[in-house]
Coordinates of C-alpha atoms in Angstrom, one line a residue:
M90 CA 31.9 37.9 8.3
K91 CA 28.2 38.1 7.5
N92 CA 26.6 41.5 7.9
K93 CA 24.2 41.6 10.9
K94 CA 20.7 42.5 10.0
K95 CA 19.8 45.8 11.5
R96 CA 16.8 45.6 13.7
R97 CA 14.1 48.1 13.2
P98 CA 12.9 50.3 16.1
I99 CA 10.1 48.7 18.1
R100 CA 7.8 51.6 17.2
F101 CA 8.2 50.8 13.5
R102 CA 7.6 47.1 14.1
L103 CA 4.4 47.8 16.1
A104 CA 3.3 50.3 13.4
S105 CA 3.7 47.4 10.9
L106 CA 1.6 45.3 13.1
A107 CA -1.1 48.0 13.0
L108 CA -1.1 48.1 9.2
I109 CA -1.4 44.3 9.1
A110 CA -4.2 44.5 11.6
A111 CA -6.0 47.2 9.6
A112 CA -5.9 45.1 6.5
S113 CA -7.3 42.1 8.2
A114 CA -9.8 43.7 10.6
C115 CA -12.7 43.4 8.2
F116 CA -12.2 39.6 8.2
H117 CA -12.7 39.4 12.0
P118 CA -16.2 38.3 12.7
R119 CA -17.6 38.3 16.2
P120 CA -16.4 35.3 18.1
P121 CA -18.8 32.5 18.9
T122 CA -21.0 32.8 22.0
V123 CA -18.8 32.0 25.0
D124 CA -19.7 30.7 28.5
A125 CA -20.5 33.1 31.3
I126 CA -17.3 32.2 33.1
E127 CA -14.2 30.1 32.5
L128 CA -10.9 29.3 34.1
V129 CA -8.0 30.3 31.9
E130 CA -4.3 29.3 32.1
S131 CA -0.9 30.1 30.8
V132 CA 1.6 27.2 31.0
P133 CA 5.4 27.3 30.8
V134 CA 6.7 25.5 27.7
E135 CA 8.5 22.2 28.4
T136 CA 6.4 21.4 31.5
G137 CA 3.5 19.0 32.0
L138 CA 1.2 21.6 33.6
D139 CA -1.0 22.1 30.6
N140 CA -4.7 21.3 30.9
A141 CA -6.3 20.5 27.5
D142 CA -9.8 21.6 28.7
L143 CA -8.6 25.1 29.8
R144 CA -8.0 27.7 27.2
N145 CA -4.8 29.7 27.1
T146 CA -4.5 33.3 28.1
A147 CA -3.3 34.6 24.7
D148 CA -6.3 33.0 22.9
V149 CA -8.8 34.5 25.4
W150 CA -7.2 37.9 25.3
C151 CA -7.3 37.9 21.5
E152 CA -10.9 36.8 21.4
M153 CA -12.0 39.5 23.9
I154 CA -10.2 42.3 22.0
R155 CA -11.4 41.0 18.6
S156 CA -15.0 41.1 19.9
A157 CA -14.7 44.7 21.2
R158 CA -17.1 47.2 19.5
E159 CA -17.4 50.0 22.2
T160 CA -14.4 50.2 24.6
I161 CA -11.3 48.4 25.8
E162 CA -9.9 49.2 29.3
M163 CA -6.7 47.7 30.6
G164 CA -5.4 48.0 34.1
Q165 CA -1.9 46.5 34.2
F166 CA 1.1 46.4 36.5
Y167 CA 3.3 46.9 33.4
Y168 CA 3.5 46.2 29.7
A169 CA 6.6 44.2 28.4
H170 CA 7.1 43.0 24.8
R171 CA 9.7 41.0 23.0
P172 CA 9.2 40.8 19.2
G173 CA 8.5 37.3 17.8
E174 CA 6.7 36.1 21.0
T175 CA 3.0 35.2 21.5
L176 CA 2.2 38.7 22.8
D177 CA 2.6 39.9 19.2
R178 CA -0.8 38.4 18.5
V179 CA -2.5 40.4 21.3
I180 CA -0.8 43.6 20.2
L181 CA -2.0 43.1 16.6
E182 CA -5.6 42.7 17.9
L183 CA -5.3 45.9 19.9
A184 CA -4.1 47.7 16.8
A185 CA -7.0 46.2 14.8
A186 CA -9.5 47.3 17.4
A187 CA -8.1 50.8 17.5
R188 CA -8.2 51.1 13.7
R189 CA -11.9 50.1 13.6
G190 CA -12.6 52.9 16.1
V191 CA -12.7 51.2 19.5
P192 CA -11.3 53.6 22.1
I193 CA -8.6 51.9 24.2
R194 CA -7.4 53.1 27.6
C195 CA -4.2 51.6 29.0
L196 CA -3.3 52.2 32.7
A197 CA 0.1 51.2 34.2
D198 CA 2.1 51.6 37.4
S199 CA 4.3 54.7 37.1
R200 CA 7.4 53.1 38.6
M201 CA 7.2 50.0 36.5
S202 CA 6.8 52.1 33.4
A203 CA 10.4 53.3 33.9
T204 CA 11.5 49.6 33.8
Y205 CA 9.4 48.7 30.8
P206 CA 8.9 51.9 28.8
I207 CA 9.0 50.7 25.2
L208 CA 5.7 49.0 24.6
L209 CA 3.9 51.8 26.5
D210 CA 5.6 54.4 24.3
A211 CA 4.5 52.5 21.2
L212 CA 0.9 52.3 22.5
R213 CA 0.9 56.1 23.1
H214 CA 1.7 56.6 19.4
M215 CA -1.1 54.3 18.2
P216 CA -4.1 56.3 17.1
G217 CA -7.1 55.6 19.3
V218 CA -5.1 54.5 22.3
S219 CA -4.7 56.6 25.5
V220 CA -2.1 55.8 28.2
R221 CA -1.9 57.0 31.7
L222 CA 0.5 56.2 34.5
I223 CA -0.6 56.0 38.1
D224 CA 1.7 56.7 41.1
F225 CA 0.4 54.3 43.7
A226 CA 3.4 54.8 45.8
A227 CA 2.3 58.4 46.4
L228 CA -1.4 57.5 46.7
A229 CA -1.1 54.5 49.1
G230 CA 2.6 53.5 49.5
G231 CA 2.5 50.6 47.1
T232 CA 2.0 49.8 43.4
H233 CA -0.7 49.4 40.8
H234 CA -0.3 45.6 40.8
A235 CA -3.7 44.7 39.3
K236 CA -3.9 42.8 36.0
Y237 CA -7.2 43.0 34.2
I238 CA -9.0 43.8 30.9
I239 CA -12.6 45.0 30.5
V240 CA -14.2 44.9 27.0
D241 CA -17.5 46.8 26.1
G242 CA -18.4 47.1 29.8
E243 CA -19.4 43.5 29.8
T244 CA -16.5 41.0 29.6
V245 CA -13.7 40.9 32.2
F246 CA -10.4 39.1 32.4
I247 CA -8.8 39.1 35.8
G248 CA -6.0 37.0 37.2
S249 CA -2.2 36.6 37.7
P250 CA -0.8 37.1 34.2
N251 CA 0.9 40.5 33.6
F252 CA 0.8 42.0 30.1
D253 CA 4.2 40.5 29.5
W254 CA 5.4 38.1 26.8
R255 CA 6.9 35.9 29.5
S256 CA 3.5 35.4 31.2
L257 CA 2.1 33.7 28.1
T258 CA 4.8 31.1 27.5
H259 CA 7.2 30.9 30.4
I260 CA 5.1 31.4 33.6
H261 CA 2.3 29.4 35.1
E262 CA -0.7 31.7 35.4
L263 CA -4.4 31.4 36.2
G264 CA -7.2 33.8 35.4
L265 CA -10.9 34.1 35.0
R266 CA -12.9 35.4 32.1
I267 CA -16.4 36.5 33.1
R268 CA -19.2 37.9 30.9
D269 CA -21.6 39.9 33.2
R270 CA -22.4 43.6 33.0
R271 CA -23.1 43.9 36.7
L272 CA -19.8 42.5 37.7
A273 CA -17.9 44.4 35.0
A274 CA -19.4 47.6 36.3
V275 CA -17.7 47.1 39.7
Y276 CA -14.3 46.6 38.1
R277 CA -15.0 49.4 35.7
R278 CA -15.7 51.8 38.5
I279 CA -12.3 51.0 40.0
F280 CA -10.6 51.5 36.7
E281 CA -12.3 54.9 36.4
M282 CA -11.1 55.8 39.8
D283 CA -7.6 55.0 38.9
W284 CA -7.8 56.6 35.5
R285 CA -9.0 59.9 37.1
L286 CA -6.3 59.7 39.8
A287 CA -3.7 59.1 37.1
G288 CA -5.1 62.2 35.3
G289 CA -4.5 64.4 38.3
Q290 CA -7.9 64.5 40.0
S291 CA -7.8 64.5 43.8
R292 CA -8.5 61.3 45.7
E293 CA -11.2 63.2 47.7
S294 CA -13.1 64.1 44.6
V295 CA -12.7 60.7 43.0
L296 CA -13.9 58.9 46.0
G297 CA -16.7 61.4 46.5
E298 CA -17.9 60.8 42.9
L299 CA -17.4 57.1 42.5
A300 CA -17.9 55.6 46.0
A301 CA -20.9 53.3 45.9
K302 CA -22.4 50.3 47.7
V303 CA -21.8 47.1 45.7
E304 CA -24.2 44.1 45.7
P305 CA -22.8 41.3 48.0
A306 CA -22.9 38.8 45.1
F307 CA -23.8 38.3 41.5
E308 CA -25.1 35.0 40.0
V309 CA -24.3 33.8 36.5
S310 CA -25.4 30.7 34.7
S311 CA -22.6 28.7 33.1
K312 CA -23.1 26.0 30.6
R313 CA -20.2 24.0 32.0
Y314 CA -20.5 24.7 35.7
G315 CA -24.2 25.5 36.3
R316 CA -25.2 28.3 38.7
V317 CA -22.1 30.3 39.9
S318 CA -22.1 33.0 42.6
L319 CA -19.5 35.7 42.3
Q320 CA -18.2 38.3 44.8
P321 CA -15.8 40.9 43.5
T322 CA -12.9 41.9 45.8
A323 CA -10.3 44.7 45.7
S324 CA -7.5 46.4 47.6
P325 CA -6.4 48.7 49.2
M326 CA -9.4 49.5 51.5
S327 CA -8.6 53.2 51.3
L328 CA -9.1 53.4 47.6
I329 CA -12.1 51.2 46.7
P330 CA -15.7 52.2 46.0
D331 CA -17.1 50.0 48.8
P332 CA -15.0 48.9 51.9
S333 CA -16.9 45.6 51.9
L334 CA -15.0 44.7 48.8
W335 CA -11.7 44.5 50.6
D336 CA -9.7 41.4 49.7
E337 CA -8.3 40.7 53.1
T338 CA -11.7 40.7 54.9
R339 CA -13.3 38.5 52.3
I340 CA -10.4 36.0 52.1
G341 CA -10.4 35.9 55.9
R342 CA -14.1 35.1 55.9
L343 CA -13.5 32.4 53.3
L344 CA -10.8 30.8 55.4
S345 CA -12.9 30.8 58.5
E346 CA -15.5 28.7 56.7
A347 CA -13.1 25.9 56.0
R348 CA -13.9 22.6 57.6
R349 CA -11.9 20.0 55.6
E350 CA -9.2 21.4 53.3
I351 CA -7.5 24.7 52.3
C352 CA -5.3 24.8 49.2
L353 CA -3.4 28.0 48.6
Q354 CA -1.0 29.1 45.9
F355 CA 1.0 32.3 45.7
L356 CA 4.2 33.5 44.2
S357 CA 5.2 34.8 47.7
Y358 CA 3.8 34.5 51.2
S359 CA 5.0 36.1 54.4
P360 CA 3.5 36.9 57.9
V361 CA 5.8 39.9 58.2
G362 CA 5.2 43.1 56.5
R363 CA 7.8 45.0 54.5
D364 CA 8.0 47.4 57.5
S365 CA 8.8 44.4 59.7
S366 CA 5.5 44.5 61.4
P367 CA 3.6 41.2 62.1
Y368 CA 1.0 40.3 59.5
V369 CA -1.3 37.7 60.9
A370 CA -4.5 38.1 58.8
L371 CA -3.7 35.1 56.6
D372 CA -1.2 33.3 58.8
G373 CA -3.4 33.4 61.8
A374 CA -6.4 32.2 59.8
L375 CA -4.4 29.3 58.5
R376 CA -3.1 28.3 61.9
R377 CA -6.6 28.5 63.4
A378 CA -8.0 26.3 60.6
A379 CA -5.3 23.7 61.2
G380 CA -6.1 23.8 64.9
R381 CA -9.7 22.8 64.2
G382 CA -8.5 19.9 62.0
V383 CA -8.5 21.4 58.5
R384 CA -5.8 20.1 56.2
V385 CA -3.8 23.1 54.9
R386 CA -1.6 23.0 51.9
L387 CA 0.4 26.0 50.7
L388 CA 2.4 26.1 47.5
V389 CA 4.8 29.0 46.9
A390 CA 7.4 29.7 44.3
D391 CA 11.0 28.7 44.9
W392 CA 12.0 32.3 44.5
Q393 CA 11.4 32.5 48.2
K394 CA 14.3 30.2 49.0
G395 CA 17.0 32.1 50.8
T396 CA 14.8 35.1 51.6
P397 CA 13.6 36.4 54.9
A398 CA 10.3 34.7 54.2
E399 CA 12.0 31.3 54.3
R400 CA 12.0 31.1 58.1
A401 CA 8.3 32.0 58.3
L402 CA 7.5 29.2 55.8
K403 CA 9.5 26.7 57.8
D404 CA 7.7 27.8 61.0
L405 CA 4.3 27.3 59.2
A406 CA 5.4 23.9 57.9
A407 CA 6.1 22.7 61.4
V408 CA 2.4 23.3 62.5
P409 CA 0.3 20.1 62.6
N410 CA -2.1 19.8 59.6
I411 CA -0.1 22.3 57.6
E412 CA 2.2 21.4 54.6
V413 CA 4.2 23.9 52.7
R414 CA 6.0 23.2 49.4
F415 CA 8.2 25.2 47.0
S416 CA 7.1 25.0 43.4
V417 CA 10.1 24.5 41.0
I418 CA 9.8 25.1 37.3
P419 CA 13.0 24.0 35.4
E420 CA 14.9 26.5 33.3
W421 CA 14.1 26.6 29.6
S422 CA 16.3 24.6 27.2
G423 CA 16.8 27.7 25.1
G424 CA 18.5 29.6 27.9
Y425 CA 18.0 31.6 31.1
I426 CA 15.0 34.0 31.1
P427 CA 14.9 36.6 33.9
Y428 CA 11.7 36.9 35.9
A429 CA 10.3 33.7 34.3
R430 CA 10.1 29.9 34.7
V431 CA 7.9 30.2 37.8
E432 CA 4.4 29.5 39.1
H433 CA 2.8 32.9 39.5
C434 CA -0.8 31.8 40.3
K435 CA -2.7 33.4 43.2
F436 CA -5.7 31.7 44.7
V437 CA -7.2 30.3 47.9
L438 CA -9.5 27.2 47.7
V439 CA -11.7 26.0 50.5
D440 CA -13.3 22.6 50.9
G441 CA -13.4 22.1 47.1
G442 CA -16.5 24.3 47.0
K443 CA -15.4 28.0 47.0
F444 CA -12.3 29.9 46.0
W445 CA -10.8 33.3 45.7
L446 CA -8.6 34.0 42.7
G447 CA -6.9 37.4 42.2
T448 CA -3.8 39.5 41.6
S449 CA -2.4 39.7 45.1
N450 CA 0.4 37.6 46.7
G451 CA 0.1 36.4 50.3
E452 CA 1.7 39.5 51.9
K453 CA 0.5 42.6 53.7
S454 CA 1.6 45.2 51.2
Y455 CA -0.6 43.7 48.4
F456 CA -3.8 44.1 50.5
H457 CA -2.9 47.3 52.4
D458 CA -0.8 49.5 50.0
S459 CA -1.4 48.4 46.5
R460 CA -4.1 48.2 43.8
N461 CA -5.2 44.6 43.4
L462 CA -8.4 42.9 42.4
G463 CA -9.9 39.5 42.9
L464 CA -13.0 37.4 42.8
I465 CA -14.6 34.9 45.1
V466 CA -16.3 32.1 43.2
D467 CA -19.0 29.9 44.9
S468 CA -19.3 26.8 42.6
A469 CA -18.4 23.3 43.6
P470 CA -17.9 22.1 40.0
M471 CA -15.6 25.0 39.2
A472 CA -13.8 24.7 42.6
Q473 CA -13.2 21.1 41.9
R474 CA -11.6 21.9 38.5
L475 CA -9.3 24.4 40.2
R476 CA -8.5 21.8 42.8
R477 CA -7.2 19.4 40.1
V478 CA -5.0 22.3 38.7
F479 CA -3.6 22.7 42.2
Y480 CA -2.8 19.1 42.7
K481 CA -1.2 18.8 39.3
S482 CA 1.4 21.2 40.6
W483 CA 1.5 19.9 44.1
D484 CA 2.0 16.2 43.1
G485 CA 3.7 16.9 39.7
G486 CA 7.2 15.8 40.8
T487 CA 8.8 19.2 40.8
A488 CA 7.3 20.6 44.1
E489 CA 9.6 20.3 47.1
A490 CA 8.4 20.0 50.7
V491 CA 9.7 22.8 52.8
D492 CA 12.1 21.2 55.3
P493 CA 12.5 23.2 58.6
A494 CA 16.0 21.7 59.1
R495 CA 17.4 22.6 55.7
T496 CA 19.3 25.7 54.6
Y497 CA 18.2 26.8 51.1
S498 CA 20.2 28.8 48.6
P499 CA 18.5 31.5 46.7
R500 CA 17.4 30.7 43.2
R501 CA 18.5 33.2 40.6
H502 CA 15.5 34.8 38.9
G503 CA 16.4 38.4 38.1
E504 CA 18.6 40.1 35.6
E505 CA 22.1 38.6 35.1

């Protein structure tokens, strides 16, 4: 029998990455000038969902981190790494940034850190990197579910991908990379609130020091899309600098403007809260839109098959002018991967002209109890590009219409 090669501890492997990064850091020039805003994707391997004109998340993350000269701030739900995967490249860039003197702050949800402690522990031991855990359950009853990166107080990445190796190669994700100091300042203020809360400062003092009125919209000029208007959004209302930023209100207003078509995609959707209370903010808006003749199409992950939300999806699918489909991503040929092979995108698109894209699913807890961020984009060219992404999934041959008369079996997606 051949001797099995002993695997080195992950801290040693990440330290090796840091040494490689240090040796190569001086060969990293600033990246070329990038557009003010771009739509970014991650696509599960062995699917036809890739869009050649959209850059991949890993490439954008690496470019952002490589460009950092002042600060890197990361607000993430959790940090999960498996050696040999695409996320290695991103970790190497973080190590290189830290070695060239860029301070890095990493924030994570405290409960999820217990599930995925290894990478966070390695980051803690990386010189120049600070890690804090935030207990959002104690603060608001939910989780720190946001997923974003801010570089040099200027460039922001926000969207559905978690800082997870699976998000880069086995999950369909969508995000936005924006370069604008005014917009970055809004998200940076929220990061600072959470960083201080995670450090033990009281919510009263944090809100007192960091609450501030935010401009209703910011305009950027894109080489690809022209003039683009941006409205930042956030949740929960009880812990944001300006209550006018609240995701739920701004998404509701967006839905009320629809006159022809609404396309929505979430991992999960439910008109019933986890406390069993009705949640009609989104559901009611969709039904009202359908009632005035708007065509509504909702795409959710097949992880909702066999769950309590299934009945609500069937009820919604029975409403005239509303169609609901389950998105189905086949398993990988290399074997089953838990919490993967799914469409995880989160957006609401109206009339092919405006959209919200963020980190929340279509459920009450994400807007009322948890930290989430989003962005409303007013740009017909950009909205039309997102619309083509939506219909690639909707019409791609793997989405299944929700049948009110059918009984569905749950799809396995967790640990074996």
